[in-house]
Short mmCIF file of C-alpha atoms and ligand atoms in Angstrom, two decimals:
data_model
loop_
_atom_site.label_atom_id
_atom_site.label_comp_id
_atom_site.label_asym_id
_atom_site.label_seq_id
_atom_site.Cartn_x
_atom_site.Cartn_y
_atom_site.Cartn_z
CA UNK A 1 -0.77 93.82 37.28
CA UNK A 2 -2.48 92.72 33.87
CA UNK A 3 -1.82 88.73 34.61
CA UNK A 4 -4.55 87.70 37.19
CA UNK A 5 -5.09 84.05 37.42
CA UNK A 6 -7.62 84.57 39.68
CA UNK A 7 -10.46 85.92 37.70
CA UNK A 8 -10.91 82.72 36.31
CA UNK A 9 -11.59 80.93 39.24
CA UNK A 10 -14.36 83.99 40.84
CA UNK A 11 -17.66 81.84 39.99
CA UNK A 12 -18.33 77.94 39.63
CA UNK A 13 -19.50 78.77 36.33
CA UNK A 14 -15.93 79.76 35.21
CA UNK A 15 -14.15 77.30 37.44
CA UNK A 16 -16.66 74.39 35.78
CA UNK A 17 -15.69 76.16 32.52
CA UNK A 18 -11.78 75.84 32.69
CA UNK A 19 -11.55 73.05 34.85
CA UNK A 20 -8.71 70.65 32.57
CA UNK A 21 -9.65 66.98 34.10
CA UNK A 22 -13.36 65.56 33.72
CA UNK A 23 -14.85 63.14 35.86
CA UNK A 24 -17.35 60.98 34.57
CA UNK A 25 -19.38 57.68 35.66
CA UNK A 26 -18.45 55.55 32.75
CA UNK A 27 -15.11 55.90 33.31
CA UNK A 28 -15.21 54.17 36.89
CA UNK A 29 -15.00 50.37 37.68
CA UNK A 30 -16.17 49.05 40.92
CA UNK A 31 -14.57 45.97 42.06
CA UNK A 32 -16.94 43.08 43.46
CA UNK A 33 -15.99 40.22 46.01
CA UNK A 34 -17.91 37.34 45.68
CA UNK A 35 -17.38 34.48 48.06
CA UNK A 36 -18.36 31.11 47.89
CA UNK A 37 -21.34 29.57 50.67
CA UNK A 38 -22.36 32.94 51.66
CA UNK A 39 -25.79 33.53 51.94
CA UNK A 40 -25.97 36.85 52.80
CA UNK A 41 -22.97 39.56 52.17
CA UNK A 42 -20.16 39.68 55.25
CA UNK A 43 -19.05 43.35 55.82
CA UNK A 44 -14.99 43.38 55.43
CA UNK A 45 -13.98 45.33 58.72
CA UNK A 46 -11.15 47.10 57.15
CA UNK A 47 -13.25 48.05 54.00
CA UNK A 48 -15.97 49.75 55.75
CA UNK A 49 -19.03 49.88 53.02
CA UNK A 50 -17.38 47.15 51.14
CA UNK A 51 -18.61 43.81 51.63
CA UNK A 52 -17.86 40.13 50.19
CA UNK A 53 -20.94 39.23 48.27
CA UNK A 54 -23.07 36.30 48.15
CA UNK A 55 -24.39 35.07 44.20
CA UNK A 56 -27.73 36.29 44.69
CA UNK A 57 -26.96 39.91 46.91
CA UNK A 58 -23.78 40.28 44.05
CA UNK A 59 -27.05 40.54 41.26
CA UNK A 60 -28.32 43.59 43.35
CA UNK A 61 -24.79 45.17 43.14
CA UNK A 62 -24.23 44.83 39.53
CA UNK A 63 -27.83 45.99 39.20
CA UNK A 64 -27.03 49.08 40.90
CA UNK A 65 -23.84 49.46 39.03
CA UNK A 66 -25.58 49.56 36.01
CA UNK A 67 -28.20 52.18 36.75
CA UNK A 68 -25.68 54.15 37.98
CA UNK A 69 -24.14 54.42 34.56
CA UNK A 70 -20.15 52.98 35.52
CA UNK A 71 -18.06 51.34 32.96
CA UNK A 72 -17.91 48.05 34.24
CA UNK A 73 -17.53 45.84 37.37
CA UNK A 74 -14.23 43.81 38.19
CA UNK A 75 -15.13 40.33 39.60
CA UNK A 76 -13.02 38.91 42.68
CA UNK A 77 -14.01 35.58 43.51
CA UNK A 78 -13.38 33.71 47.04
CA UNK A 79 -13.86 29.68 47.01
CA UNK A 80 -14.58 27.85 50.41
CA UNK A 81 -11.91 25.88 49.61
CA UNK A 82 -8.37 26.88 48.43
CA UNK A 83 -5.27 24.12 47.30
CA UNK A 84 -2.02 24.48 46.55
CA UNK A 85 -3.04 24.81 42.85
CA UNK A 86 -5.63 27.09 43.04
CA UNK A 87 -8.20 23.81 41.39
CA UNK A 88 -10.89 26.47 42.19
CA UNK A 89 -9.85 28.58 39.77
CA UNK A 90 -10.54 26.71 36.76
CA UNK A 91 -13.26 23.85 37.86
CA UNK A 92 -16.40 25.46 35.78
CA UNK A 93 -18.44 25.34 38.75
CA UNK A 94 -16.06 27.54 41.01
CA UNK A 95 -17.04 30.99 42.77
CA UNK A 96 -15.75 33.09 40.06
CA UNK A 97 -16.69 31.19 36.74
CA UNK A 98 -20.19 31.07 38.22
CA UNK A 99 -20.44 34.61 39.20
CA UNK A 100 -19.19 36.26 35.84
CA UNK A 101 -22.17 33.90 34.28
CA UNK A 102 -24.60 35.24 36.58
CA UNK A 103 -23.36 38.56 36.68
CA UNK A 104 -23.36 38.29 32.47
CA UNK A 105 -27.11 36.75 32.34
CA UNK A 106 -28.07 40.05 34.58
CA UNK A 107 -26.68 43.03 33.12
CA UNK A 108 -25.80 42.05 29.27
CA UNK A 109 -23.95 44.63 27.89
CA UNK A 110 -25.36 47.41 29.89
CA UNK A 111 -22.00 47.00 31.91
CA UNK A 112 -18.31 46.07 31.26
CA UNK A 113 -17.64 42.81 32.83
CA UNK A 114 -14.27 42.13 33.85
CA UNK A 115 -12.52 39.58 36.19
CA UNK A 116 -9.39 39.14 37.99
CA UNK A 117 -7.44 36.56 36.22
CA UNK A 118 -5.06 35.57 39.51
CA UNK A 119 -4.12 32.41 41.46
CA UNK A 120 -4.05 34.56 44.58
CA UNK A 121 -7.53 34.06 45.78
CA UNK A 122 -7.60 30.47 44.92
CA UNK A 123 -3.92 28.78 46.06
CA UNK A 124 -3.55 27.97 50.30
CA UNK A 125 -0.17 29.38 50.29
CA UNK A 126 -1.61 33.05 48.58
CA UNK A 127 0.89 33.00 45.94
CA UNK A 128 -0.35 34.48 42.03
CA UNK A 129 1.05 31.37 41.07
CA UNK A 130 2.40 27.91 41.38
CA UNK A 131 5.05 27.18 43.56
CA UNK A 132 8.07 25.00 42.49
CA UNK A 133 9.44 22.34 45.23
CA UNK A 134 11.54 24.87 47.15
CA UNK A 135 8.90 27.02 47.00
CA UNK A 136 9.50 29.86 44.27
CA UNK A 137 6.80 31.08 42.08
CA UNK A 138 6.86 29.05 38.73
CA UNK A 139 6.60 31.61 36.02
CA UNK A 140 6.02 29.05 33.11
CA UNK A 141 4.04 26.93 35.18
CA UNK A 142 1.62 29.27 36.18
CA UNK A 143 0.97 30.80 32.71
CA UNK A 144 -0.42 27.35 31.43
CA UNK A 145 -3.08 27.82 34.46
CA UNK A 146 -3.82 31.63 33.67
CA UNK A 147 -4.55 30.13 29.90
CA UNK A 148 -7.28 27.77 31.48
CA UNK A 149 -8.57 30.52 33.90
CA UNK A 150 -8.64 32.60 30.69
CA UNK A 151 -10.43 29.97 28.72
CA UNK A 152 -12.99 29.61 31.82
CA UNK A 153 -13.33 32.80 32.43
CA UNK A 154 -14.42 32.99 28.15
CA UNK A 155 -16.71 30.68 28.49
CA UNK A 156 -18.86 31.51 30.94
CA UNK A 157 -19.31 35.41 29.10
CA UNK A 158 -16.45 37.51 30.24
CA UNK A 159 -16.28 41.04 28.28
CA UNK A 160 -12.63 41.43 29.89
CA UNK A 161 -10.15 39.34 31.83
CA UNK A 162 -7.73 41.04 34.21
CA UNK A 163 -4.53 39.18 34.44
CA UNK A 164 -2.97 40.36 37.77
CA UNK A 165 -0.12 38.14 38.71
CA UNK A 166 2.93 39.96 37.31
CA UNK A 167 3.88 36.61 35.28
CA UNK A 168 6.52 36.93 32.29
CA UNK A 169 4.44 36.93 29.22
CA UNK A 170 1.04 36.42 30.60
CA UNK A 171 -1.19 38.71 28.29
CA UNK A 172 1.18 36.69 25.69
CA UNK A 173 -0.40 33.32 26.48
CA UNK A 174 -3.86 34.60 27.47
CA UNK A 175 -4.44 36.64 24.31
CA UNK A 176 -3.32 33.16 22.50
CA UNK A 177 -5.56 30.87 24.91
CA UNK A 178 -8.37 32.97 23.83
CA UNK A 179 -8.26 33.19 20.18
CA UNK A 180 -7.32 29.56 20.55
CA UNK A 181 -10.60 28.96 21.97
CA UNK A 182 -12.77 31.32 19.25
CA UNK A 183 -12.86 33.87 21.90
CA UNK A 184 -10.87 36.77 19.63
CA UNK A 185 -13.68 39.37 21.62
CA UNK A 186 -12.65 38.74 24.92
CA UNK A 187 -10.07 41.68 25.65
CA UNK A 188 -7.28 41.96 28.09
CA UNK A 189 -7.29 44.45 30.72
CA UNK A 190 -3.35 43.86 31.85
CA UNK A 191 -2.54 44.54 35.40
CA UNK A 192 1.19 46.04 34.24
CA UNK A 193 2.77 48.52 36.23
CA UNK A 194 1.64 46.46 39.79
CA UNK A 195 4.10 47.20 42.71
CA UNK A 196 4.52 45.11 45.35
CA UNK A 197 2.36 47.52 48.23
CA UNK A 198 1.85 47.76 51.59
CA UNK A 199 -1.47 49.31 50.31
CA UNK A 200 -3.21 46.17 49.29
CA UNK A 201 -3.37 45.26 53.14
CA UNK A 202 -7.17 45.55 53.34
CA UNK A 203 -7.89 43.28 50.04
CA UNK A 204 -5.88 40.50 51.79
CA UNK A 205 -9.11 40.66 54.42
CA UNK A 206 -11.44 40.89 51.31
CA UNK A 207 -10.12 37.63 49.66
CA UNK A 208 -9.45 35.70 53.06
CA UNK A 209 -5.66 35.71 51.56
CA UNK A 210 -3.63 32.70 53.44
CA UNK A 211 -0.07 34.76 52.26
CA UNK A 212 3.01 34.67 54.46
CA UNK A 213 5.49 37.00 53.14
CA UNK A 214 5.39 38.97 50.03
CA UNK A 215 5.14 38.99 46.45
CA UNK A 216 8.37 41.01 45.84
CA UNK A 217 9.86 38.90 43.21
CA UNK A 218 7.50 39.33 40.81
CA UNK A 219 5.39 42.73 41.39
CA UNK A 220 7.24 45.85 40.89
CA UNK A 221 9.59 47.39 43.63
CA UNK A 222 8.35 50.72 44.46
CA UNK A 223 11.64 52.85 43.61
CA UNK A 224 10.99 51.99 39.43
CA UNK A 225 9.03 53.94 37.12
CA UNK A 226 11.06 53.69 34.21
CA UNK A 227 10.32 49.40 34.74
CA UNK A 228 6.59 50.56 35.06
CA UNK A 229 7.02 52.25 31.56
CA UNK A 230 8.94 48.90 30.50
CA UNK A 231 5.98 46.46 31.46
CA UNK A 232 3.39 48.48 29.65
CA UNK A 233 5.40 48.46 26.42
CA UNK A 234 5.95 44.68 26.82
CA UNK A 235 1.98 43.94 27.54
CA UNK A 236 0.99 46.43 24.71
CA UNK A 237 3.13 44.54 22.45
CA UNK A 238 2.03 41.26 24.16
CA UNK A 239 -1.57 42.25 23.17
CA UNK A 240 -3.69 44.12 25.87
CA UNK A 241 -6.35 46.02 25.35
CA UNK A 242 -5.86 48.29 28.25
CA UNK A 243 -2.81 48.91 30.34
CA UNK A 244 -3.12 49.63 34.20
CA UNK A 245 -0.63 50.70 36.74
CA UNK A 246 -1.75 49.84 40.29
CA UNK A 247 -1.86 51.27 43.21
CA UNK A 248 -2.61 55.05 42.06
CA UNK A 249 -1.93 57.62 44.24
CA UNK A 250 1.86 56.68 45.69
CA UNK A 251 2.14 55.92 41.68
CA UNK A 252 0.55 58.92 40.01
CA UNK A 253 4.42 59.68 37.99
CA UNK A 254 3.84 56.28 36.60
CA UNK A 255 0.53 57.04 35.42
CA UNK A 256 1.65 60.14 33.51
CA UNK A 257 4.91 58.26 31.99
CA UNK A 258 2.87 55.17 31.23
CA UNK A 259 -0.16 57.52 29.56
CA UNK A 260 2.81 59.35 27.38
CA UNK A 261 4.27 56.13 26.51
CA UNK A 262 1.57 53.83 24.92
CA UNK A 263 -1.42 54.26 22.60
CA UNK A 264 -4.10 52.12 24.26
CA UNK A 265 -6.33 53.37 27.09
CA UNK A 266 -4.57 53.64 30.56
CA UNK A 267 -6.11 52.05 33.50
CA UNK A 268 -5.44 52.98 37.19
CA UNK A 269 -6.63 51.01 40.09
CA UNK A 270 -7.42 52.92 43.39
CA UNK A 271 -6.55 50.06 45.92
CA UNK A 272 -7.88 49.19 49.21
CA UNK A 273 -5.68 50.80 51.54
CA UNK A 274 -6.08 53.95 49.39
CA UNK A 275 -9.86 53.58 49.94
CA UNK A 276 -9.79 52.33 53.67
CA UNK A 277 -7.15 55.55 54.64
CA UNK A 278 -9.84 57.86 53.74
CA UNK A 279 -12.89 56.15 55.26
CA UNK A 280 -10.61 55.73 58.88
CA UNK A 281 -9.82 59.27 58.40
CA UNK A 282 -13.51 60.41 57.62
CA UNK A 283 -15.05 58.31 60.15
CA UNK A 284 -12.58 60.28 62.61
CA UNK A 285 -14.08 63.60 61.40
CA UNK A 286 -10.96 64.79 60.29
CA UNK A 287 -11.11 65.07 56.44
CA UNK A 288 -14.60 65.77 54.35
CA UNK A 289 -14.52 62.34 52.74
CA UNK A 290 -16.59 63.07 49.91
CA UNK A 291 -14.43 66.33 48.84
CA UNK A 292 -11.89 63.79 50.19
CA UNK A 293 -12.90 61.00 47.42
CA UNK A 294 -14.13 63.22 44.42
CA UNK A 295 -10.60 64.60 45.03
CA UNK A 296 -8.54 61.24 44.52
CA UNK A 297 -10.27 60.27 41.71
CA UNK A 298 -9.81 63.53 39.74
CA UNK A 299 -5.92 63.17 40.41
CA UNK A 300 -5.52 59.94 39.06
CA UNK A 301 -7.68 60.95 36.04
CA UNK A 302 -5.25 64.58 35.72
CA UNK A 303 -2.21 62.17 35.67
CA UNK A 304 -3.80 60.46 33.02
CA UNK A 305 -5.71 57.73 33.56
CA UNK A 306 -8.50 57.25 31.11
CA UNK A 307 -10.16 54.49 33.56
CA UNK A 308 -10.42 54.10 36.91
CA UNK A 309 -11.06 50.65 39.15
CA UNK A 310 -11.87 52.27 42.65
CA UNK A 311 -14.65 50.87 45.40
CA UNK A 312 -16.12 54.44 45.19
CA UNK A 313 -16.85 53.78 41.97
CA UNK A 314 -20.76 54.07 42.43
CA UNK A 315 -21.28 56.44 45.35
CA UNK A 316 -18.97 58.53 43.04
CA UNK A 317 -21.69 58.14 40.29
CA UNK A 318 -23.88 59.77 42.65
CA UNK A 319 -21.55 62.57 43.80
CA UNK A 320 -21.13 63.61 40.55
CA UNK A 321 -25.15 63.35 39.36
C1 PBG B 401 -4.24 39.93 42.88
C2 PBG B 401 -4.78 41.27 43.26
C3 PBG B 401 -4.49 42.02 44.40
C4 PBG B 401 -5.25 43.18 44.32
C5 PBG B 401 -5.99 43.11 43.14
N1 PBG B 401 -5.66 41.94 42.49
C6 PBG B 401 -3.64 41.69 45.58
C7 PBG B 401 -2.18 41.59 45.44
O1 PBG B 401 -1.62 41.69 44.34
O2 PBG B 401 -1.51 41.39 46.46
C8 PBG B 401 -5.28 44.28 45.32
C9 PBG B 401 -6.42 45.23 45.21
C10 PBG B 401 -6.58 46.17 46.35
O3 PBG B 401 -5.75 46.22 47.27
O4 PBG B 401 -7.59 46.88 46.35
N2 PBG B 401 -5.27 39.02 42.58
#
């Protein structure tokens, strides 16, 4: 035998050597729920080690974030109250237009600051969007609200908005609203490839979600990558910045086709359930959860994902120190 495979992998010198995928801090984003009234931060029971912030313990977070050398933070914000059409989202005062100011005032530039540009949070009925009388989600209708949410989101200091609602043509209008608005800087982090998942069960607890039903017809059904591939190309063309496909692991093909397919940096976001599988599995003692979580993020960065939005994002930092 003259082909041994093997001798490369005898030390952790060579296996550190010839390892193919890196794994680095700035390439992880750690996504933050802040919720309006709190005064101190309310442990999501299905998230364990995640919690819903309040303004002041979110500073702290960021804070840490920062030191810890990640690429950015992704801003979720909760209001007290929610409407029909999401008002929250866009009154200048609301959870989330506060909290990106805050969050800008305390970290500068030392971090990426991103938010989720989404009705979801905001509406009574949970919807990404408007509803028409019968109760479909408006596509048109909603994008003139994401361009508000996009100028709001501008103005009080966003680095990058996050539009996550599966709209026709959304990073179309927001990359307009902004340059409308003198905000040509502000870049687009486009939620594209988002399937409609069972494994976004534990965010619905995060962002007190009032949904009934699902969101299948506008995120992606989970049989179509070649549709994934489709929505990148559309957003690239639209304008993003960045392109993400969402969840990651049931959706690592995607990745790879998406990565291949476009010219921009590729985004992959971890989800909750992804996250909370893992912890309920460590906290049983049957998988080593941080082998378990250094492991998941190196797959989704071997299928090609440049970034990375996972809740991990800053015990990860450590791991890897
Ligand atoms: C929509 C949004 C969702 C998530 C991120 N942005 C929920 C949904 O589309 O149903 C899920 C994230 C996760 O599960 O971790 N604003």
């Amino acid at each position: 035998m003259i082909i041994r495979p093997r001798r490369l992998r005898r030390t952790s010198a060579l296996r550190r050597m010839v390892r193919e995928t890196s794994l680095a801090p700035g390439q992880l984003v750690l996504p933050l729920f802040v919720r309006e009234g709190l005064t101190e931060p309310q442990p999501i029971s299905s998230m364990p080690g995640v919690v819903q912030h309040s303004r002041s313990s979110l500073l702290g977070a960021v804070d840490s974030a920062a030191q810890a050398g990640l690429g950015g933070v992704m801003l979720f914000g909760i209001p007290e109250h929610k409407d029909a059409v999401g008002s929250g989202a866009l009154d200048p005062a609301g959870i989330l237009n506060l909290a990106i100011a805050d969050v800008v005032a305390e970290v500068g530039d030392a971090l990426t600051v991103m938010s989720d540009l989404c009705l979801d949070e905001f509406t009574d009925h949970g919807h990404c969007g408007l509803l028409t009388a019968d109760g479909r989600v408006d596509n048109d209708a909603t994008l003139e609200v994401y361009a508000e949410m996009a100028r709001a989101h501008a103005a009080a200091g966003v680095d990058m908005v996050g539009p996550s609602g599966m709209m026709d043509g959304q990073v179309a209008v927001v990359r307009a609203a902004l340059d409308g608005a003198d905000h040509q800087d502000v870049s687009i982090l486009a939620y594209s490839a988002k399937y409609a998942s069972a494994f976004y069960g534990p965010f619905r607890e995060a962002v007190d979600s009032s949904l009934e039903g699902d969101r299948r017809t506008y995120q992606q059904d989970a049989g179509n990558a070649v549709e994934g591939v489709r929505e990148a190309l559309l957003d690239v063309a639209e304008g993003a910045d960045i392109v993400m496909v969402k969840p990651a692991l049931g959706y690592l093909d995607v990745v790879r086709r998406v990565r291949d397919a476009v010219d921009v940096p590729v985004a992959a976001y971890n989800v909750s359930g992804e996250y909370s599988m893992v912890e309920a599995a460590a906290a049983n003692g049957w998988i080593d959860r941080e082998a378990a979580i250094l492991e998941t993020l190196t797959s989704i960065r071997r299928a090609g994902a440049d970034v990375i939005l996972t809740y991990w994002a800053a015990e990860a930092a450590d791991l890897l120190r």
